[in-house]
Amino acid sequence: MGRSVSNVLISQNLSPETIELARRVDTAEDAIKLLSARLAPLLPVDRTAIERAVISRERARTTALPNGAAIPHCRLPGLRRFGCALLVLAAPVRWDHEGHCVDVVLMIVGPAENVSDHLRILANSSRLLDSPTLRARLKTAPGPAQAHELITAAERAIESRRQETGTAHDSGDRLHSRADDYLAEVANRFNW
Amino acid sequence: MDKIPLPAIIREPAGTWGRIFLLSGIVGILAGMAAAGLEFGLHVGVENIIGRFTHVSGAGVLSFNKWILLLPAAGGVIAGLLIGWLCPQGRLHGTNQLIHAFHQNSGNLALRDPAVKAVAAVGIISFGGSAGPEGPIAALGAAIGSSVARGLNLSPQLRRVLLVSGCAGGVGAIFQCPLGGALFATSVLYREPEMEAESIVPAFVSSVLSYSTFMAFWGFGHYLIEPPTRLVFSTPLELVPYTLLGLLCAGLAILLSVTIRFVERRPLRLFALPRWAFAGLGGLAVGCIGCLLPQIMDAQYHFIQNAVSGRLFALPETAGRSPWEWVALFGLVAAAKCIASALTVGTSGAGGLLGPSVFIGGAAGAFLGALLNALLPGVFPEQLRESLIAVGMAGVLSAAMRTPMAAVVMVMEMTGSYGLIVPLMLVCVIAYVVGRRWGLNSTQVQSASDSPVHVGDALVHLLKNVRVQDVMTRNWPHVITPFTTLGEMICSIPSGSRPVFIVLENSRLAGVVSVSDISRAISEPGISELVIASDIMTAQVTTIRPHQPLYEVLALFRSANHNVLPVVSEDDDRQFLGVLSRQAIYQAVRSRSEEMRDHLHREHAGIATIEQDEQLYQLALCAQTPRPDTIQRIPVPPEVVGKSIRETDFRRHYGAQIISVQNADGTMQCPPDVNAPLKSDQVLLAILADSIPVNAGPDSGKSAD
């Protein structure tokens, strides 16, 4: 039996207001501060609380992926909902001491109590940003609304595939390794 | 000056005892106030109702008066209506209520039933009924204790302790015997002369405070019964009349018991009368007896007091009465009190038999004293006659309530007769041994081992005496940092195990990552490097301390829902010392159980024989020719080596029910440990379903022998 579609998706917690395209920042910390400022009024929560938690988490272990994306994330006590913010950089920035350079940043902030949905959103984020075609399309997106549409479509495809392939243990890795195949198809539909 | 902190090993028991002392003290004060209120009600009621028409403390007989005849009936109707209306289900009365609550109802005794019955008892006694207020106050005290415990949401164990404390307070106050009240409350629960050890100390505290509260209202410095002289046991020859007294008390206890059983069962079945009508008829019968012998209406021991002090013999109306007339009076009063009490309590459900037992015993002692005086005038000293009354009070109580030790102490305190301990012991033991079969408390259990409360005492005792530090694992291998990635955690999980990871940051406990946390993360592929321990760990960890008993810790395992709990320092809840697993507790219990079994075999050879027979039976089964529908010996299939019977689910995969496991050295595990990993050199004894072939399991063909 397939898994049901989650009620907590990136696309539901991401909005054109929390998407920044073709921005220039000097450091990873600047990127985190920028996204925190976008998320804070929507959640609502103090901006510095998000900044502190995300930077602290990054110092513990980097969330940069080898493919040029980073998924900084944290769980905050007292939060009632999830918040996602996307930053596509005009030029890559050095993200950590390990030497990762990053040009796509998807930040996730969630309630401290809800680990399951947090992991679900992280998994979807990892799958989305693992697709080179999708990352390339995001970098050329004409505006935040179009970028949001692309992510919504891609996440829908991920959830559909999750349902088709049954249990996550048996099929999850297979699904992930072949993510680019079907996400590339989705991304190619957005030809701007 | 800085406060010097007490070590936890002293602080926590002191806290526990302090709390019990405080609560039992509060219960005692409340019970003492209730007893004082009840006593006040009796004084006012008796004086203004039945006391206006007769002198229950005198020696007069045959004083017919329509009020004496009708008032007990009116009292019965009122009490019957009150109880029928407010507690229609309350079949038990007095001490039976609290004993039932202790053994069968987890110490729960609602306040309403005992309170209503206490009020009804005051009413029925004030109207001339032959009942005592002591049983109702014992139940009311117990209900106060139980209610306090329930109000504070205490455990059933503490609820029972406060229930017993409340009873001790009630009895200690109303009988003015603090030590006796505590002993009574802790021993009335059982037919055998046993005590509820756990409740003794709280019962003492409660009884002391209830007695003090009661006496603050009614005045210190007097006894319930005041002998004119200091009563002592002075010669071994006195043991002869005391032996007779013991037998007489047993006989009267039996008469009381038989009568009340008859009244409670037979007429109700025959006529199916409503309670109030039945109580009215009972009251009418008591009124008839009261016209003949008004002394049976005395619930405050005035008649006994007058007999002890000798005032009874100096009253103007008794002038010229012969010794044999006194014999007849005391004998008739004792017997009639049995019948009248059974009629009052048995028909109305109001009042108790604890007080009447004491009264009947006193009358029996007076009867024997009068008899000896009539048979051998001038041979026995006056002091023996007085002593017989005091000692008799304990005799019937001992048999009727099955509380010989408490009866001895109670009467010593009630009369201040500490010099009578030898005859008290003799009489109480004789009365108890002869009459205990007819005890009044039907809800008593034989002994502690027969009480549902004490089922599993050995296990509880073991768990309370083994501490975490005795069985904890100090070098737990699954320790990680908050930065350990999910991938690293997964790689470090040994095959077939389900560890709990302890997350330490700078050697201090930061949280735990349980198997379910990891399972949740594993089900989301692609995040093994993105998620670290601090992302998924539980930071609010339930921790335990080395000195805690396993009994306390088990409740935490249940609430935390983990198989492993971190053990931290006594004074620093983040200083990690090791872990305690459920498995370790199980092993400790098992190892102690084996020690107990060896001890049992040494003490009781018969039990060892039974187990040997069982082993032989198992071996015989092993030797039988295998048939598909019988027990077969199956070598442990290679694919399940290292897994437990529970994990393997033999019933589903192989159609086999494992009943025993034979180890390589020939010893048998029967029943098998379903959680222990199976070894390749073990042999399984299994019942195989007829329809499922032996090799039905996965990769089988090698599973049958």
mmCIF file of N, CA and C in Angstrom, chain B residues 483-554:
data_model
loop_
_atom_site.group_PDB
_atom_site.id
_atom_site.type_symbol
_atom_site.label_atom_id
_atom_site.label_comp_id
_atom_site.label_asym_id
_atom_site.label_seq_id
_atom_site.Cartn_x
_atom_site.Cartn_y
_atom_site.Cartn_z
ATOM 1 N N PHE B 483 26.512 15.852 16.901
ATOM 2 C CA PHE B 483 26.858 16.079 15.490
ATOM 3 C C PHE B 483 26.939 14.785 14.688
ATOM 4 N N THR B 484 26.732 13.672 15.338
ATOM 5 C CA THR B 484 26.774 12.395 14.617
ATOM 6 C C THR B 484 25.651 12.369 13.590
ATOM 7 N N THR B 485 26.005 12.024 12.357
ATOM 8 C CA THR B 485 24.962 12.023 11.317
ATOM 9 C C THR B 485 24.113 10.761 11.420
ATOM 10 N N LEU B 486 22.958 10.869 10.785
ATOM 11 C CA LEU B 486 22.048 9.724 10.757
ATOM 12 C C LEU B 486 22.748 8.530 10.116
ATOM 13 N N GLY B 487 23.512 8.791 9.050
ATOM 14 C CA GLY B 487 24.224 7.719 8.356
ATOM 15 C C GLY B 487 25.196 7.029 9.291
ATOM 16 N N GLU B 488 25.917 7.808 10.088
ATOM 17 C CA GLU B 488 26.879 7.214 11.030
ATOM 18 C C GLU B 488 26.162 6.391 12.094
ATOM 19 N N MET B 489 25.005 6.897 12.507
ATOM 20 C CA MET B 489 24.236 6.136 13.509
ATOM 21 C C MET B 489 23.796 4.797 12.936
ATOM 22 N N ILE B 490 23.278 4.843 11.716
ATOM 23 C CA ILE B 490 22.765 3.611 11.105
ATOM 24 C C ILE B 490 23.896 2.599 10.947
ATOM 25 N N CYS B 491 25.068 3.092 10.526
ATOM 26 C CA CYS B 491 26.202 2.179 10.320
ATOM 27 C C CYS B 491 26.646 1.527 11.630
ATOM 28 N N SER B 492 26.441 2.236 12.748
ATOM 29 C CA SER B 492 26.956 1.690 14.006
ATOM 30 C C SER B 492 25.966 0.760 14.710
ATOM 31 N N ILE B 493 24.788 0.573 14.113
ATOM 32 C CA ILE B 493 23.802 -0.310 14.765
ATOM 33 C C ILE B 493 24.200 -1.765 14.490
ATOM 34 N N PRO B 494 24.498 -2.543 15.523
ATOM 35 C CA PRO B 494 24.836 -3.952 15.299
ATOM 36 C C PRO B 494 23.636 -4.705 14.734
ATOM 37 N N SER B 495 23.927 -5.698 13.917
ATOM 38 C CA SER B 495 22.873 -6.474 13.277
ATOM 39 C C SER B 495 21.943 -7.096 14.321
ATOM 40 N N GLY B 496 20.687 -6.950 14.085
ATOM 41 C CA GLY B 496 19.689 -7.595 14.944
ATOM 42 C C GLY B 496 19.412 -6.868 16.245
ATOM 43 N N SER B 497 20.068 -5.743 16.499
ATOM 44 C CA SER B 497 19.822 -5.062 17.770
ATOM 45 C C SER B 497 19.016 -3.780 17.536
ATOM 46 N N ARG B 498 18.475 -3.272 18.605
ATOM 47 C CA ARG B 498 17.673 -2.042 18.543
ATOM 48 C C ARG B 498 18.160 -1.108 19.647
ATOM 49 N N PRO B 499 19.345 -0.541 19.467
ATOM 50 C CA PRO B 499 19.902 0.234 20.572
ATOM 51 C C PRO B 499 19.250 1.601 20.737
ATOM 52 N N VAL B 500 19.439 2.150 21.907
ATOM 53 C CA VAL B 500 19.080 3.551 22.139
ATOM 54 C C VAL B 500 20.404 4.304 22.230
ATOM 55 N N PHE B 501 20.542 5.360 21.418
ATOM 56 C CA PHE B 501 21.777 6.134 21.426
ATOM 57 C C PHE B 501 21.697 7.211 22.503
ATOM 58 N N ILE B 502 22.737 7.285 23.299
ATOM 59 C CA ILE B 502 22.834 8.351 24.299
ATOM 60 C C ILE B 502 23.666 9.471 23.675
ATOM 61 N N VAL B 503 23.100 10.662 23.656
ATOM 62 C CA VAL B 503 23.794 11.786 23.036
ATOM 63 C C VAL B 503 24.487 12.588 24.143
ATOM 64 N N LEU B 504 25.833 12.632 24.058
ATOM 65 C CA LEU B 504 26.605 13.374 25.053
ATOM 66 C C LEU B 504 27.285 14.562 24.385
ATOM 67 N N GLU B 505 27.194 15.710 25.023
ATOM 68 C CA GLU B 505 27.889 16.889 24.540
ATOM 69 C C GLU B 505 28.842 17.322 25.650
ATOM 70 N N ASN B 506 30.130 17.290 25.381
ATOM 71 C CA ASN B 506 31.143 17.573 26.398
ATOM 72 C C ASN B 506 30.922 16.708 27.641
ATOM 73 N N SER B 507 30.708 15.433 27.406
ATOM 74 C CA SER B 507 30.499 14.428 28.470
ATOM 75 C C SER B 507 29.234 14.659 29.280
ATOM 76 N N ARG B 508 28.369 15.516 28.826
ATOM 77 C CA ARG B 508 27.113 15.741 29.556
ATOM 78 C C ARG B 508 25.941 15.300 28.697
ATOM 79 N N LEU B 509 24.928 14.808 29.355
ATOM 80 C CA LEU B 509 23.780 14.245 28.636
ATOM 81 C C LEU B 509 23.025 15.348 27.896
ATOM 82 N N ALA B 510 22.920 15.171 26.576
ATOM 83 C CA ALA B 510 22.186 16.165 25.778
ATOM 84 C C ALA B 510 20.834 15.632 25.343
ATOM 85 N N GLY B 511 20.711 14.315 25.232
ATOM 86 C CA GLY B 511 19.444 13.742 24.803
ATOM 87 C C GLY B 511 19.611 12.277 24.472
ATOM 88 N N VAL B 512 18.547 11.685 23.963
ATOM 89 C CA VAL B 512 18.628 10.294 23.501
ATOM 90 C C VAL B 512 18.001 10.203 22.124
ATOM 91 N N VAL B 513 18.510 9.270 21.349
ATOM 92 C CA VAL B 513 17.902 8.967 20.048
ATOM 93 C C VAL B 513 17.439 7.525 20.131
ATOM 94 N N SER B 514 16.141 7.349 20.053
ATOM 95 C CA SER B 514 15.615 6.002 20.208
ATOM 96 C C SER B 514 15.505 5.319 18.848
ATOM 97 N N VAL B 515 15.187 4.049 18.917
ATOM 98 C CA VAL B 515 15.022 3.282 17.678
ATOM 99 C C VAL B 515 13.904 3.885 16.833
ATOM 100 N N SER B 516 12.843 4.338 17.481
ATOM 101 C CA SER B 516 11.739 4.897 16.697
ATOM 102 C C SER B 516 12.145 6.209 16.031
ATOM 103 N N ASP B 517 13.001 6.990 16.713
ATOM 104 C CA ASP B 517 13.504 8.220 16.075
ATOM 105 C C ASP B 517 14.284 7.876 14.814
ATOM 106 N N ILE B 518 15.130 6.856 14.936
ATOM 107 C CA ILE B 518 15.955 6.472 13.786
ATOM 108 C C ILE B 518 15.081 5.878 12.687
ATOM 109 N N SER B 519 14.126 5.039 13.088
ATOM 110 C CA SER B 519 13.240 4.421 12.085
ATOM 111 C C SER B 519 12.526 5.504 11.282
ATOM 112 N N ARG B 520 12.099 6.519 11.989
ATOM 113 C CA ARG B 520 11.386 7.606 11.334
ATOM 114 C C ARG B 520 12.297 8.278 10.306
ATOM 115 N N ALA B 521 13.563 8.463 10.683
ATOM 116 C CA ALA B 521 14.505 9.122 9.777
ATOM 117 C C ALA B 521 14.882 8.209 8.620
ATOM 118 N N ILE B 522 15.029 6.898 8.938
ATOM 119 C CA ILE B 522 15.406 5.956 7.881
ATOM 120 C C ILE B 522 14.326 5.906 6.806
ATOM 121 N N SER B 523 13.076 6.071 7.214
ATOM 122 C CA SER B 523 11.979 5.970 6.245
ATOM 123 C C SER B 523 11.969 7.135 5.265
ATOM 124 N N GLU B 524 12.792 8.122 5.486
ATOM 125 C CA GLU B 524 12.906 9.236 4.540
ATOM 126 C C GLU B 524 14.288 9.185 3.908
ATOM 127 N N PRO B 525 14.437 8.504 2.782
ATOM 128 C CA PRO B 525 15.757 8.320 2.200
ATOM 129 C C PRO B 525 16.355 9.634 1.702
ATOM 130 N N GLY B 526 17.660 9.646 1.614
ATOM 131 C CA GLY B 526 18.343 10.803 1.055
ATOM 132 C C GLY B 526 18.718 11.841 2.084
ATOM 133 N N ILE B 527 18.497 11.575 3.337
ATOM 134 C CA ILE B 527 18.808 12.595 4.338
ATOM 135 C C ILE B 527 19.826 12.094 5.351
ATOM 136 N N SER B 528 20.492 10.990 5.045
ATOM 137 C CA SER B 528 21.387 10.396 6.040
ATOM 138 C C SER B 528 22.545 11.324 6.400
ATOM 139 N N GLU B 529 22.962 12.189 5.478
ATOM 140 C CA GLU B 529 24.047 13.115 5.797
ATOM 141 C C GLU B 529 23.512 14.495 6.203
ATOM 142 N N LEU B 530 22.231 14.693 5.956
ATOM 143 C CA LEU B 530 21.628 16.005 6.216
ATOM 144 C C LEU B 530 21.100 16.114 7.644
ATOM 145 N N VAL B 531 20.865 14.948 8.245
ATOM 146 C CA VAL B 531 20.273 14.933 9.586
ATOM 147 C C VAL B 531 21.318 14.465 10.583
ATOM 148 N N ILE B 532 21.444 15.202 11.659
ATOM 149 C CA ILE B 532 22.371 14.797 12.727
ATOM 150 C C ILE B 532 21.579 14.500 13.995
ATOM 151 N N ALA B 533 22.276 13.954 14.971
ATOM 152 C CA ALA B 533 21.587 13.495 16.186
ATOM 153 C C ALA B 533 20.767 14.600 16.827
ATOM 154 N N SER B 534 21.321 15.824 16.855
ATOM 155 C CA SER B 534 20.589 16.894 17.549
ATOM 156 C C SER B 534 19.284 17.249 16.828
ATOM 157 N N ASP B 535 19.169 16.886 15.531
ATOM 158 C CA ASP B 535 17.927 17.165 14.806
ATOM 159 C C ASP B 535 16.788 16.251 15.243
ATOM 160 N N ILE B 536 17.134 15.055 15.659
ATOM 161 C CA ILE B 536 16.058 14.085 15.930
ATOM 162 C C ILE B 536 16.029 13.596 17.368
ATOM 163 N N MET B 537 17.009 14.019 18.157
ATOM 164 C CA MET B 537 17.059 13.473 19.527
ATOM 165 C C MET B 537 15.940 14.050 20.410
ATOM 166 N N THR B 538 15.637 13.306 21.454
ATOM 167 C CA THR B 538 14.720 13.805 22.476
ATOM 168 C C THR B 538 15.571 14.456 23.558
ATOM 169 N N ALA B 539 15.426 15.764 23.691
ATOM 170 C CA ALA B 539 16.271 16.480 24.655
ATOM 171 C C ALA B 539 15.698 16.398 26.072
ATOM 172 N N GLN B 540 14.370 16.354 26.151
ATOM 173 C CA GLN B 540 13.741 16.252 27.485
ATOM 174 C C GLN B 540 13.720 14.781 27.880
ATOM 175 N N VAL B 541 14.801 14.333 28.456
ATOM 176 C CA VAL B 541 14.967 12.903 28.713
ATOM 177 C C VAL B 541 14.531 12.554 30.129
ATOM 178 N N THR B 542 13.846 11.425 30.246
ATOM 179 C CA THR B 542 13.557 10.903 31.587
ATOM 180 C C THR B 542 14.828 10.239 32.095
ATOM 181 N N THR B 543 15.343 10.725 33.197
ATOM 182 C CA THR B 543 16.588 10.146 33.732
ATOM 183 C C THR B 543 16.310 9.488 35.075
ATOM 184 N N ILE B 544 17.212 8.614 35.457
ATOM 185 C CA ILE B 544 17.073 7.934 36.750
ATOM 186 C C ILE B 544 18.378 8.074 37.522
ATOM 187 N N ARG B 545 18.299 7.813 38.832
ATOM 188 C CA ARG B 545 19.459 7.975 39.706
ATOM 189 C C ARG B 545 19.918 6.604 40.197
ATOM 190 N N PRO B 546 21.227 6.493 40.508
ATOM 191 C CA PRO B 546 21.764 5.167 40.880
ATOM 192 C C PRO B 546 21.089 4.545 42.103
ATOM 193 N N HIS B 547 20.666 5.356 43.059
ATOM 194 C CA HIS B 547 20.145 4.769 44.299
ATOM 195 C C HIS B 547 18.667 4.391 44.196
ATOM 196 N N GLN B 548 18.026 4.740 43.101
ATOM 197 C CA GLN B 548 16.575 4.480 43.010
ATOM 198 C C GLN B 548 16.304 2.965 42.951
ATOM 199 N N PRO B 549 15.264 2.509 43.641
ATOM 200 C CA PRO B 549 14.907 1.094 43.531
ATOM 201 C C PRO B 549 14.294 0.806 42.153
ATOM 202 N N LEU B 550 14.454 -0.418 41.705
ATOM 203 C CA LEU B 550 13.914 -0.778 40.395
ATOM 204 C C LEU B 550 12.391 -0.588 40.363
ATOM 205 N N TYR B 551 11.773 -0.761 41.506
ATOM 206 C CA TYR B 551 10.300 -0.625 41.557
ATOM 207 C C TYR B 551 9.861 0.763 41.084
ATOM 208 N N GLU B 552 10.573 1.779 41.540
ATOM 209 C CA GLU B 552 10.242 3.158 41.140
ATOM 210 C C GLU B 552 10.522 3.374 39.662
ATOM 211 N N VAL B 553 11.620 2.792 39.226
ATOM 212 C CA VAL B 553 12.099 3.028 37.869
ATOM 213 C C VAL B 553 11.170 2.413 36.826
ATOM 214 N N LEU B 554 10.539 1.285 37.183
ATOM 215 C CA LEU B 554 9.666 0.613 36.206
ATOM 216 C C LEU B 554 8.547 1.533 35.737
#
